[in-house]
Tab-separated table of C-alpha atoms and ligand atoms in Angstrom:
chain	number	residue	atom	x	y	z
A	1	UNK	CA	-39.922	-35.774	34.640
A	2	UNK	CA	-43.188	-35.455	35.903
A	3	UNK	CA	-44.728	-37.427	38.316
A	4	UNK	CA	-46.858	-40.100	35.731
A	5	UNK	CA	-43.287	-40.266	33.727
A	6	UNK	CA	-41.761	-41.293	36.673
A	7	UNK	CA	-42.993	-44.975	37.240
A	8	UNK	CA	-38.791	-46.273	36.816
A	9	UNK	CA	-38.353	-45.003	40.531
A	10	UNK	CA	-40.712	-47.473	41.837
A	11	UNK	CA	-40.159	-51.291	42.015
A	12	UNK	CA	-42.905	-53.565	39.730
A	13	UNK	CA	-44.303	-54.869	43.921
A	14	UNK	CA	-44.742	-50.914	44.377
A	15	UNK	CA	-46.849	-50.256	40.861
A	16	UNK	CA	-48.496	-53.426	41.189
A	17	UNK	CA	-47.610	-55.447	37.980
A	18	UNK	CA	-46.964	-59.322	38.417
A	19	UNK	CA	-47.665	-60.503	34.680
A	20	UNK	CA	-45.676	-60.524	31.755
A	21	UNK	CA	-48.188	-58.892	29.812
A	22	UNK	CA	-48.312	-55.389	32.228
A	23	UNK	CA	-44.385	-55.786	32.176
A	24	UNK	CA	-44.965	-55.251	28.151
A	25	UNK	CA	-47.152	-52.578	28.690
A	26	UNK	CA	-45.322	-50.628	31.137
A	27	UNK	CA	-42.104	-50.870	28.688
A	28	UNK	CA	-44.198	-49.926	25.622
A	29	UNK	CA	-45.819	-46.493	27.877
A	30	UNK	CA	-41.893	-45.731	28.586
A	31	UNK	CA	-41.195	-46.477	24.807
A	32	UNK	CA	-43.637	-43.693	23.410
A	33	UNK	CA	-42.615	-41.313	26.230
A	34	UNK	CA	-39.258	-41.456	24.872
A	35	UNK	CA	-40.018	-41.308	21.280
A	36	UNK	CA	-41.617	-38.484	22.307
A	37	UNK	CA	-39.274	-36.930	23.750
A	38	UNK	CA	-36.700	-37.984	20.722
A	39	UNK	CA	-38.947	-35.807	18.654
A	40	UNK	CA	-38.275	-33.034	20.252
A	41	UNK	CA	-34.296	-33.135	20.312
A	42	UNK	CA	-33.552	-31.323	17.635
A	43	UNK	CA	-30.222	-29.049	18.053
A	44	UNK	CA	-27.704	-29.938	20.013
A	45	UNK	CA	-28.294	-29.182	23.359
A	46	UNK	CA	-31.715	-31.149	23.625
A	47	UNK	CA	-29.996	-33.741	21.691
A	48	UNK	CA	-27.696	-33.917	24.979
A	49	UNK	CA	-29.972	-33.220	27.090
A	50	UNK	CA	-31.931	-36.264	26.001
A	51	UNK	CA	-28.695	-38.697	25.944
A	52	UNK	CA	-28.484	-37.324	29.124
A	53	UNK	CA	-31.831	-38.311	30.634
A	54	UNK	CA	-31.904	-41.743	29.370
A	55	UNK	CA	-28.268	-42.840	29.460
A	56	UNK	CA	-27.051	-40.896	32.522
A	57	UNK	CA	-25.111	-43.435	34.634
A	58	UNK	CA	-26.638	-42.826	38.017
A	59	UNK	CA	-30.525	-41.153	37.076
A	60	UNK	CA	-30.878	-41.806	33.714
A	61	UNK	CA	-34.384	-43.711	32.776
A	62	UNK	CA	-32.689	-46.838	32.127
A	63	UNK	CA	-30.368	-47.305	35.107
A	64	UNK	CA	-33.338	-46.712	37.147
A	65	UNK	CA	-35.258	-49.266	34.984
A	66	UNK	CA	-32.570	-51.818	35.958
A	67	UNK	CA	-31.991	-50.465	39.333
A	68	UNK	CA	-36.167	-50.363	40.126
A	69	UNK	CA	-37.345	-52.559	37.685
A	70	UNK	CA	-35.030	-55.239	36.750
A	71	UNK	CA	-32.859	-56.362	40.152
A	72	UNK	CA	-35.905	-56.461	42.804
A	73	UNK	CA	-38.161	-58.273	39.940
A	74	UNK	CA	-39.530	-61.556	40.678
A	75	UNK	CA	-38.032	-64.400	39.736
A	76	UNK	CA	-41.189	-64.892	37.074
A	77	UNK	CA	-41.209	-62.118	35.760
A	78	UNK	CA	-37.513	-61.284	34.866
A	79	UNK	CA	-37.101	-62.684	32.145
A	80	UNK	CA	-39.513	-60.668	30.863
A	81	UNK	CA	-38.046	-57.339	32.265
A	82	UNK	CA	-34.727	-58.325	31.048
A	83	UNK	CA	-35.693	-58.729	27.571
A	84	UNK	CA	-38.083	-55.746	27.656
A	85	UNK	CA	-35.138	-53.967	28.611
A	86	UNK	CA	-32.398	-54.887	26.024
A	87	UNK	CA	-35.104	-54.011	23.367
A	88	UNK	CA	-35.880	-50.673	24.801
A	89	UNK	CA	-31.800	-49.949	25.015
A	90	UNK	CA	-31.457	-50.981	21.631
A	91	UNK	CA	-34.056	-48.573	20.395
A	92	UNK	CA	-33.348	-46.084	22.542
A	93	UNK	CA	-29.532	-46.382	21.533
A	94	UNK	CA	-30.792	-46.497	17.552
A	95	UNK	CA	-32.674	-43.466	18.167
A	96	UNK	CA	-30.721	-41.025	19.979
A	97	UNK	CA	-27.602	-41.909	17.126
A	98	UNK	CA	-29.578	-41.195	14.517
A	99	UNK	CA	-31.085	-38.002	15.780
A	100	UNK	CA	-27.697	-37.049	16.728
A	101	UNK	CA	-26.883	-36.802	12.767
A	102	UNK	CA	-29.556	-35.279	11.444
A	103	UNK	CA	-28.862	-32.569	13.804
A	104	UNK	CA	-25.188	-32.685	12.963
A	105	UNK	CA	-26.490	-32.655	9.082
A	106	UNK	CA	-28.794	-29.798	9.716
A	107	UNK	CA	-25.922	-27.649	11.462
A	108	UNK	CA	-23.808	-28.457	8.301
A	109	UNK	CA	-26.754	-27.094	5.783
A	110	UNK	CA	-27.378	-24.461	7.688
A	111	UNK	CA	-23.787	-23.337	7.698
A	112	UNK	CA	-23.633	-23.847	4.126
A	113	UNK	CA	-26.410	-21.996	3.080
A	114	UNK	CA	-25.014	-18.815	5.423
A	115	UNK	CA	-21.542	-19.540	3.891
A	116	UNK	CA	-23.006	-19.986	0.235
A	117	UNK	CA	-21.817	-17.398	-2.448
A	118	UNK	CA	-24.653	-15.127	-3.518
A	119	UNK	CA	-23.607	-14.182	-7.108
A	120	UNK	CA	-26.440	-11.852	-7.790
A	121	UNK	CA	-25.075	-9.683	-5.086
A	122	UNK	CA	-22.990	-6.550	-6.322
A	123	UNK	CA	-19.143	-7.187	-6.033
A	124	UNK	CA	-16.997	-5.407	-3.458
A	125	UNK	CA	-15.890	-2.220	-5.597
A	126	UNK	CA	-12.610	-1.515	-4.280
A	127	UNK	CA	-10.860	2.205	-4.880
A	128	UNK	CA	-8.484	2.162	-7.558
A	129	UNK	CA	-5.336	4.479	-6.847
A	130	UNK	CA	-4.510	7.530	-8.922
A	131	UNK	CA	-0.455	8.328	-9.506
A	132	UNK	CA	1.139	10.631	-7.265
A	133	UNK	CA	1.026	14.603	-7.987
A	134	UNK	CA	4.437	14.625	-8.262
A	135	UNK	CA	4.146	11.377	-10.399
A	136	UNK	CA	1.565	13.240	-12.929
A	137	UNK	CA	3.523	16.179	-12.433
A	138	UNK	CA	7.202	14.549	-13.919
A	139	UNK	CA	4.262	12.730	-16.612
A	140	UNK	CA	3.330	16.188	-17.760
A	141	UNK	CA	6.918	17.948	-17.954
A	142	UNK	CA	8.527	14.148	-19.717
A	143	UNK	CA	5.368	14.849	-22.523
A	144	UNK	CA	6.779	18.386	-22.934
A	145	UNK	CA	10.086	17.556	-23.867
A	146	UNK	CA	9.285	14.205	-25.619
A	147	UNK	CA	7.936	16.160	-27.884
A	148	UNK	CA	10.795	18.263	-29.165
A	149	UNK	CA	13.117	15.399	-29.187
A	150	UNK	CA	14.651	14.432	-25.843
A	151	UNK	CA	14.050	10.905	-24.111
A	152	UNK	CA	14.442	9.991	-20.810
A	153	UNK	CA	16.891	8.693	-19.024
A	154	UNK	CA	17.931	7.499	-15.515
A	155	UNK	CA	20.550	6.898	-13.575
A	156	UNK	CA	21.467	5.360	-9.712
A	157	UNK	CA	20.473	7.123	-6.367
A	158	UNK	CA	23.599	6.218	-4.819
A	159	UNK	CA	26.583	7.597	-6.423
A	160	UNK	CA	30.594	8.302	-5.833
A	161	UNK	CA	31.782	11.641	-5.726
A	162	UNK	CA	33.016	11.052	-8.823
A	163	UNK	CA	30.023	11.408	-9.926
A	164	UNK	CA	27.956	13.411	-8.128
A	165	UNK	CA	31.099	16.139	-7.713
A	166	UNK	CA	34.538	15.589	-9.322
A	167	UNK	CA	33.499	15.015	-13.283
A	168	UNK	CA	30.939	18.150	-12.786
A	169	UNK	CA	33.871	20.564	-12.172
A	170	UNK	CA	33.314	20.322	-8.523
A	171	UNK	CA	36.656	19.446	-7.325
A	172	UNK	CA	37.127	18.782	-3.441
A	173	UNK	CA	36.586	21.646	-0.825
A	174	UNK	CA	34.533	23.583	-3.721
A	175	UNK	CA	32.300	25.742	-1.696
A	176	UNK	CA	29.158	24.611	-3.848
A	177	UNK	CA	29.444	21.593	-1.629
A	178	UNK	CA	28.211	22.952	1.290
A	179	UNK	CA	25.261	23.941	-0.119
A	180	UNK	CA	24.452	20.501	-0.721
A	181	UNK	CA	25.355	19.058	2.512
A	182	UNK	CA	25.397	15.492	1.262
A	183	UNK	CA	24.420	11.774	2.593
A	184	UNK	CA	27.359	9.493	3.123
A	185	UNK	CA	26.778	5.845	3.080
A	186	UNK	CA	27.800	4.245	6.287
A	187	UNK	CA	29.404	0.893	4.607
A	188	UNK	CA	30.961	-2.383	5.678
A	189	UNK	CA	33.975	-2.413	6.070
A	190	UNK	CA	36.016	-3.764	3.178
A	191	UNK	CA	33.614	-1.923	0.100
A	192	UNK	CA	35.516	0.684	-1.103
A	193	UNK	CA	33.820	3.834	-0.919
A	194	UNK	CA	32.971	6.827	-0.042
A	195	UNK	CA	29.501	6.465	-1.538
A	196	UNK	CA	26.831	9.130	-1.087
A	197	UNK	CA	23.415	9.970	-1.949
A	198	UNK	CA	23.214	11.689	-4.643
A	199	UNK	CA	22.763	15.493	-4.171
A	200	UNK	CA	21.020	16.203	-7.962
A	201	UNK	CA	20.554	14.685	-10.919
A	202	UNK	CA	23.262	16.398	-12.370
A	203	UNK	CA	25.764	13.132	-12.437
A	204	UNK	CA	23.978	11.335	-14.711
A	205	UNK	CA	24.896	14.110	-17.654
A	206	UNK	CA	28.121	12.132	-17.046
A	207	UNK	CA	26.618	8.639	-17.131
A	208	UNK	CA	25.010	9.680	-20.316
A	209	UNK	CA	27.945	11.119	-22.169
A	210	UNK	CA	30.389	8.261	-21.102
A	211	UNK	CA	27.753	6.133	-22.611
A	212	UNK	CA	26.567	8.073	-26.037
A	213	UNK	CA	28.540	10.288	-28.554
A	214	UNK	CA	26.747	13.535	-29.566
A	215	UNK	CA	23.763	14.377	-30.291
A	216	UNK	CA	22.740	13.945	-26.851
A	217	UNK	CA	19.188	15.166	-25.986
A	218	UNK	CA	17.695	13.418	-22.832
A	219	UNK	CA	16.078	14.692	-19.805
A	220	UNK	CA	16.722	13.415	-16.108
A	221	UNK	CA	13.604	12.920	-13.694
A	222	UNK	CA	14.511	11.118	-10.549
A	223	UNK	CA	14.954	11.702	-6.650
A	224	UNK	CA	17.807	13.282	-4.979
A	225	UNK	CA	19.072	14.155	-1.313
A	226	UNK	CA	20.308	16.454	0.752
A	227	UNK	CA	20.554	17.015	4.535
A	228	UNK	CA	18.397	19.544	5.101
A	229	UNK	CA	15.912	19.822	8.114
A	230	UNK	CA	12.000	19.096	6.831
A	231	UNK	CA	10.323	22.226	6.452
A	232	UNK	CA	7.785	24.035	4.112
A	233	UNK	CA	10.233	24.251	1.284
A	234	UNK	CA	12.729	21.819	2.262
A	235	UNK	CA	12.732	18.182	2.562
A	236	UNK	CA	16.016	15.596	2.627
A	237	UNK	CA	14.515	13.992	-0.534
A	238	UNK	CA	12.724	15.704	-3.388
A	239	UNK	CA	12.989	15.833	-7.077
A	240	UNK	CA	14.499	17.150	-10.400
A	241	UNK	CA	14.751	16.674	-13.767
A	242	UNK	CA	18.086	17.227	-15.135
A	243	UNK	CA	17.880	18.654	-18.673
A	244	UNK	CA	21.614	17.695	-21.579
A	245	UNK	CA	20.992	18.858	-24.821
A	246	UNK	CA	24.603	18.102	-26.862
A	247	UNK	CA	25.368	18.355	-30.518
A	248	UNK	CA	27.285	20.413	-32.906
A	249	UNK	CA	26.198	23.599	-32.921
A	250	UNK	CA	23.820	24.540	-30.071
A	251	UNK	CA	23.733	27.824	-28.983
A	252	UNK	CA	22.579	29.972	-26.501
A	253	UNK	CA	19.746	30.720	-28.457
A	254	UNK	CA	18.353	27.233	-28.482
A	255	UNK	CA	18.688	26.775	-24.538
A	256	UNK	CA	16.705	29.967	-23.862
A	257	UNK	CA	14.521	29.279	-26.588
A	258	UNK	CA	13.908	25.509	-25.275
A	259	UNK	CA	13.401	26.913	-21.794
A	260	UNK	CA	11.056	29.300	-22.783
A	261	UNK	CA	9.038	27.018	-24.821
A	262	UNK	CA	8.872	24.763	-21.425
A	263	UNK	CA	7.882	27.085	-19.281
A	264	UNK	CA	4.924	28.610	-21.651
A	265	UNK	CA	3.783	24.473	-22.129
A	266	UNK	CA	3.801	24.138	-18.928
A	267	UNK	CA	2.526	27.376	-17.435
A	268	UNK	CA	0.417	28.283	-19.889
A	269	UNK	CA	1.463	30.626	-22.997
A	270	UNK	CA	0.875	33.981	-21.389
A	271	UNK	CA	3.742	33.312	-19.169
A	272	UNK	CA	6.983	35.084	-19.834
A	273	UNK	CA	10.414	33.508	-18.989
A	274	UNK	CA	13.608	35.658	-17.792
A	275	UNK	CA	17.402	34.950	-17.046
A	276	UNK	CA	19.543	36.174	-14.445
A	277	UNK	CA	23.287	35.542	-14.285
A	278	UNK	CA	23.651	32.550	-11.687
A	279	UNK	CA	26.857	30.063	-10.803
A	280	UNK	CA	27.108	26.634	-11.194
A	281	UNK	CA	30.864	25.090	-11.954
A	282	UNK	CA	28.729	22.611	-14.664
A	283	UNK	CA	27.830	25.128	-16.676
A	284	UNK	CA	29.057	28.324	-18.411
A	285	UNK	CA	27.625	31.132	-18.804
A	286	UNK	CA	25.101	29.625	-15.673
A	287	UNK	CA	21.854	31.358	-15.266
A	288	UNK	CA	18.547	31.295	-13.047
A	289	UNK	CA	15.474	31.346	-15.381
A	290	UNK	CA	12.194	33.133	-13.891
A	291	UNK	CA	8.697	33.054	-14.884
A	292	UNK	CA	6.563	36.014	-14.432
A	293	UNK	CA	4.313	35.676	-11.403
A	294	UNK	CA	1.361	33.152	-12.203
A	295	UNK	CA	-0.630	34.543	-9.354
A	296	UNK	CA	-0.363	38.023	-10.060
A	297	UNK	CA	0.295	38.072	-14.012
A	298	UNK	CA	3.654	39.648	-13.317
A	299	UNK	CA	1.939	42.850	-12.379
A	300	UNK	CA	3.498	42.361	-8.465
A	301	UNK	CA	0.050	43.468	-7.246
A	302	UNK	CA	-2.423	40.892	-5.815
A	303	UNK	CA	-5.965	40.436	-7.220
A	304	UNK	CA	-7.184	41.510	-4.143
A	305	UNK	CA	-5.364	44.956	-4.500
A	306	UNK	CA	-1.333	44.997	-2.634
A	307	UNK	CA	1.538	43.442	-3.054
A	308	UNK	CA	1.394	39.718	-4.585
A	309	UNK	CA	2.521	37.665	-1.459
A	310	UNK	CA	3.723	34.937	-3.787
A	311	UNK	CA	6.554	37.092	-6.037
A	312	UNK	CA	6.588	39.862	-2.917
A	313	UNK	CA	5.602	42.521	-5.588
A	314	UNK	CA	8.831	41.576	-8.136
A	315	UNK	CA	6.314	40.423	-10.739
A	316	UNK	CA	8.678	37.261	-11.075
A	317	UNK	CA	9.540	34.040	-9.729
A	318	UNK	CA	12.610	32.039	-9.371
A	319	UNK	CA	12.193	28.734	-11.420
A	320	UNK	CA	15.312	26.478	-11.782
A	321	UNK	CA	19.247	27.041	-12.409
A	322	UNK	CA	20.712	26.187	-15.851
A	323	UNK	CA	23.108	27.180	-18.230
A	324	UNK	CA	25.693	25.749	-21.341
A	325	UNK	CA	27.903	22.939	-20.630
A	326	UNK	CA	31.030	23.729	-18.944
A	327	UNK	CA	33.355	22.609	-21.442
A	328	UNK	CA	35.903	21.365	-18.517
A	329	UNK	CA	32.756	18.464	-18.260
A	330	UNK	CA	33.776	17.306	-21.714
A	331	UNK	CA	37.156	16.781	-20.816
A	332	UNK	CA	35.236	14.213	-18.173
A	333	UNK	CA	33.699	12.203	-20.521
A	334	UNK	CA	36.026	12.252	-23.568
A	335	UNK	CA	34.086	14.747	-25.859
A	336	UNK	CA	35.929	17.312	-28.108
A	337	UNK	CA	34.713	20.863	-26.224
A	338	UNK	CA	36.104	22.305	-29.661
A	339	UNK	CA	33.795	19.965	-31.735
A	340	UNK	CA	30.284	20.842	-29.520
A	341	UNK	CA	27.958	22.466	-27.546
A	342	UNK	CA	25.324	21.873	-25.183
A	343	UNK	CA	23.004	23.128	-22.637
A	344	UNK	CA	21.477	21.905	-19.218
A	345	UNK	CA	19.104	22.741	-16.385
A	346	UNK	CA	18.107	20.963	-13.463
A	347	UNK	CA	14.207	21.406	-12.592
A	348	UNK	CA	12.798	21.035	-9.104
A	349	UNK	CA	9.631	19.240	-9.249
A	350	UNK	CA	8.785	19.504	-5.886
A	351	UNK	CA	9.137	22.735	-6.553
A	352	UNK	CA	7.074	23.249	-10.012
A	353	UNK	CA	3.742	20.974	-8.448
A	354	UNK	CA	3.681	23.779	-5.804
A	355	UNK	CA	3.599	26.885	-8.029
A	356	UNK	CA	1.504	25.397	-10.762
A	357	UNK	CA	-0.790	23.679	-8.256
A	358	UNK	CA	-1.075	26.406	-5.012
A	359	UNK	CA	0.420	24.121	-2.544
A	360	UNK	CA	1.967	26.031	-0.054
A	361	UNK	CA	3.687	23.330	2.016
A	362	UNK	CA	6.768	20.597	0.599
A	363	UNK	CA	5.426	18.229	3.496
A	364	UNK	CA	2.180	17.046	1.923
A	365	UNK	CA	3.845	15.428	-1.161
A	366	UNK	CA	5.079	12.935	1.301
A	367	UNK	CA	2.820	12.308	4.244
A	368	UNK	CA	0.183	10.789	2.011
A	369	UNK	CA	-3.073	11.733	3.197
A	370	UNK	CA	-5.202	10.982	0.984
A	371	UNK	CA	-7.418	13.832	1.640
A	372	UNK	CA	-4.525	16.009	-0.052
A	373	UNK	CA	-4.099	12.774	-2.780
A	374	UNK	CA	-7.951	12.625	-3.532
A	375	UNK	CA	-7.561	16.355	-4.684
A	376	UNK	CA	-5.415	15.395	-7.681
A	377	UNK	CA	-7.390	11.929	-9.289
B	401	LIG	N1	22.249	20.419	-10.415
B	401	LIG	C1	21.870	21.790	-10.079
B	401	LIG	C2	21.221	21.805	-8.683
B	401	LIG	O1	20.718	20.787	-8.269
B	401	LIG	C3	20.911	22.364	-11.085
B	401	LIG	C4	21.503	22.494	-12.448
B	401	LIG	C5	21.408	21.472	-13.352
B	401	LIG	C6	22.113	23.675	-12.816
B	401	LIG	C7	21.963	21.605	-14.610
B	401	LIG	C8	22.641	23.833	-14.081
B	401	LIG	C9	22.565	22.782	-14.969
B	401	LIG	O2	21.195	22.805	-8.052
């Protein structure tokens, strides 16, 4: 305080005063200079800083006012001082409490007119996913076949090898088994097992026909397994679409003719479809159906001029194994192989996305950057 504010560090002998009436005035000079100084308190820390200067416990104003003023007075004049003094306390006391909350108030507005909700603002937009290309990809091939009659079906990931093996004519130490080295479960002990991951979709032809009596006209999709190392065209999990079409009378000419329409749906209708003898112990006869090269129009020579790197000049391209019903399946599931006829295929989608799409890498369906997800909204 400056020098004139400082008239509590002397005693009354010192300034001089030796009525009642200066002792009045001298309290009513200290009184304005702390209204004054009350004015000006008005956040928190010179809100403190004010409780500080006139209640501090050894310098604040009014411990020197007792200590300067009060004890060395006169005995004439304090009675005066003393009551001088409680009044000043009191008001000073009043004063700095209710500064204290309008400050307090005023933080609290404040805060609420930062926090308050400003409904003309635009709202946050946030990105709404797309499905999957493999997702739109099973979408597209389901529509194909929904509309010549099948309906979808689906069936459990983990399987027996009753299932996935024995009741599809692939008795133990078949060599088809190795090439789909298979998941076991590792299980607690006490569930009877073995159970495994299933290898294709193939096993849930069985569920079906267990389930139904001819006609049976369903397709498959779903995700299957197999232990192979991660690589551009091989990944332990991708997916298929099994294909059952049972009933009386279908013949060969319905399965290629069903295939075919597939392929030119889903292709596109200049695409031709071919067969090639193939094995599978599901299905007999078995085949391999082709489609002539998409890239190269089944010429075998790039746009560009040379061979088409994508059908290495053959003009074709391997598509997915099928073939009629093995009629040892039937004796599986309690149908009369003399009675009907069927045929089935097993589609990789994986596969399919990559050749109708141009993706030359398996990996990307599953490491979900979005800068490869963005690409298909
Ligand atoms: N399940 C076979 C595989 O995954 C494909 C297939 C399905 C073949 C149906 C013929 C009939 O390789």
């Amino acid at each position: 305080m400056s020098t004139s504010d400082s008239k509590h560090t002397q005693t009354l002998a010192t300034l001089g005063v030796s009525s009642a009436e200066q002792v009045h005035s001298l309290f009513a000079e200290l009184r304005s200079q702390f209204d004054a100084a009350a004015r000006s308190a008005t956040d928190e820390n010179s809100w403190k800083a004010l409780r500080d200067a006139w209640f501090g416990r050894r310098s604040g104003v009014l411990t020197l006012v007792t200590d300067n003023w009060l004890k060395p007075s006169s005995p004439e004049l304090k009675r005066a001082v003393g009551a001088s003094l409680n009044e000043l306390r009191t008001h000073v006391d009043g004063r700095i409490e209710t500064r204290r909350i309008a400050i307090e108030a005023g933080a609290e507005a404040a805060t609420n007119a930062r926090d308050r909700m400003d409904l003309s603002l635009p709202g946050v937009i946030r990105p709404i996913g797309t499905h999957h290309l493999i997702r739109q990809v099973f979408e597209e091939i389901e529509d194909i076949f929904f509309s010549i009659g099948f309906s979808v079906v689906e069936g459990p990931e983990i399987e027996t090898p009753y299932y996935n093996f024995e009741a599809l004519n692939i008795p133990e130490h078949h060599p088809v088994r190795d090439d789909m080295d298979t998941f076991y479960l590792e299980l607690p002990k006490g569930v009877p097992g073995p159970l495994l991951l299933r290898t294709h979709t193939s096993p849930v032809q069985i569920h079906t026909m267990e389930k139904r009596q001819p006609p049976v006209r369903v397709i498959v999709p779903g995700k299957v397994y197999r232990r192979d190392n991660p690589d551009a065209t091989h990944s332990f999990m991708f997916h298929q679409i099994e294909g059952l079409a049972v009933d009386a009378d279908i013949t060969f000419c319905d399965f290629t003719g069903t295939i075919d329409y597939f392929v030119k749906q889903f292709f596109g209708e200049s695409v031709k479809t071919r067969f090639r003898p193939s094995y599978f112990p599901f299905t007999e006869p078995s085949v391999e159906f082709d489609a002539s090269c998409i890239f190269c129009g089944g010429s075998g020579t790039a746009k560009t001029g040379g061979t088409c790197g994508k059908c290495k000049g053959a003009g074709w391209i391997e598509l997915f194994g099928a073939g009629m019903v093995d009629p040892a399946v039937y004796g599986f599931v309690n149908y009369d192989p003399k009675k009907v006829s069927g045929f089935a295929f097993g589609i990789g989608i994986d596969r399919l996305a990559m050749l109708k799409y141009g993706i030359d890498d398996i990996q990307v369906f599953f490491q979900n950057d979005v800068r490869f997800l963005r690409q298909f909204p």
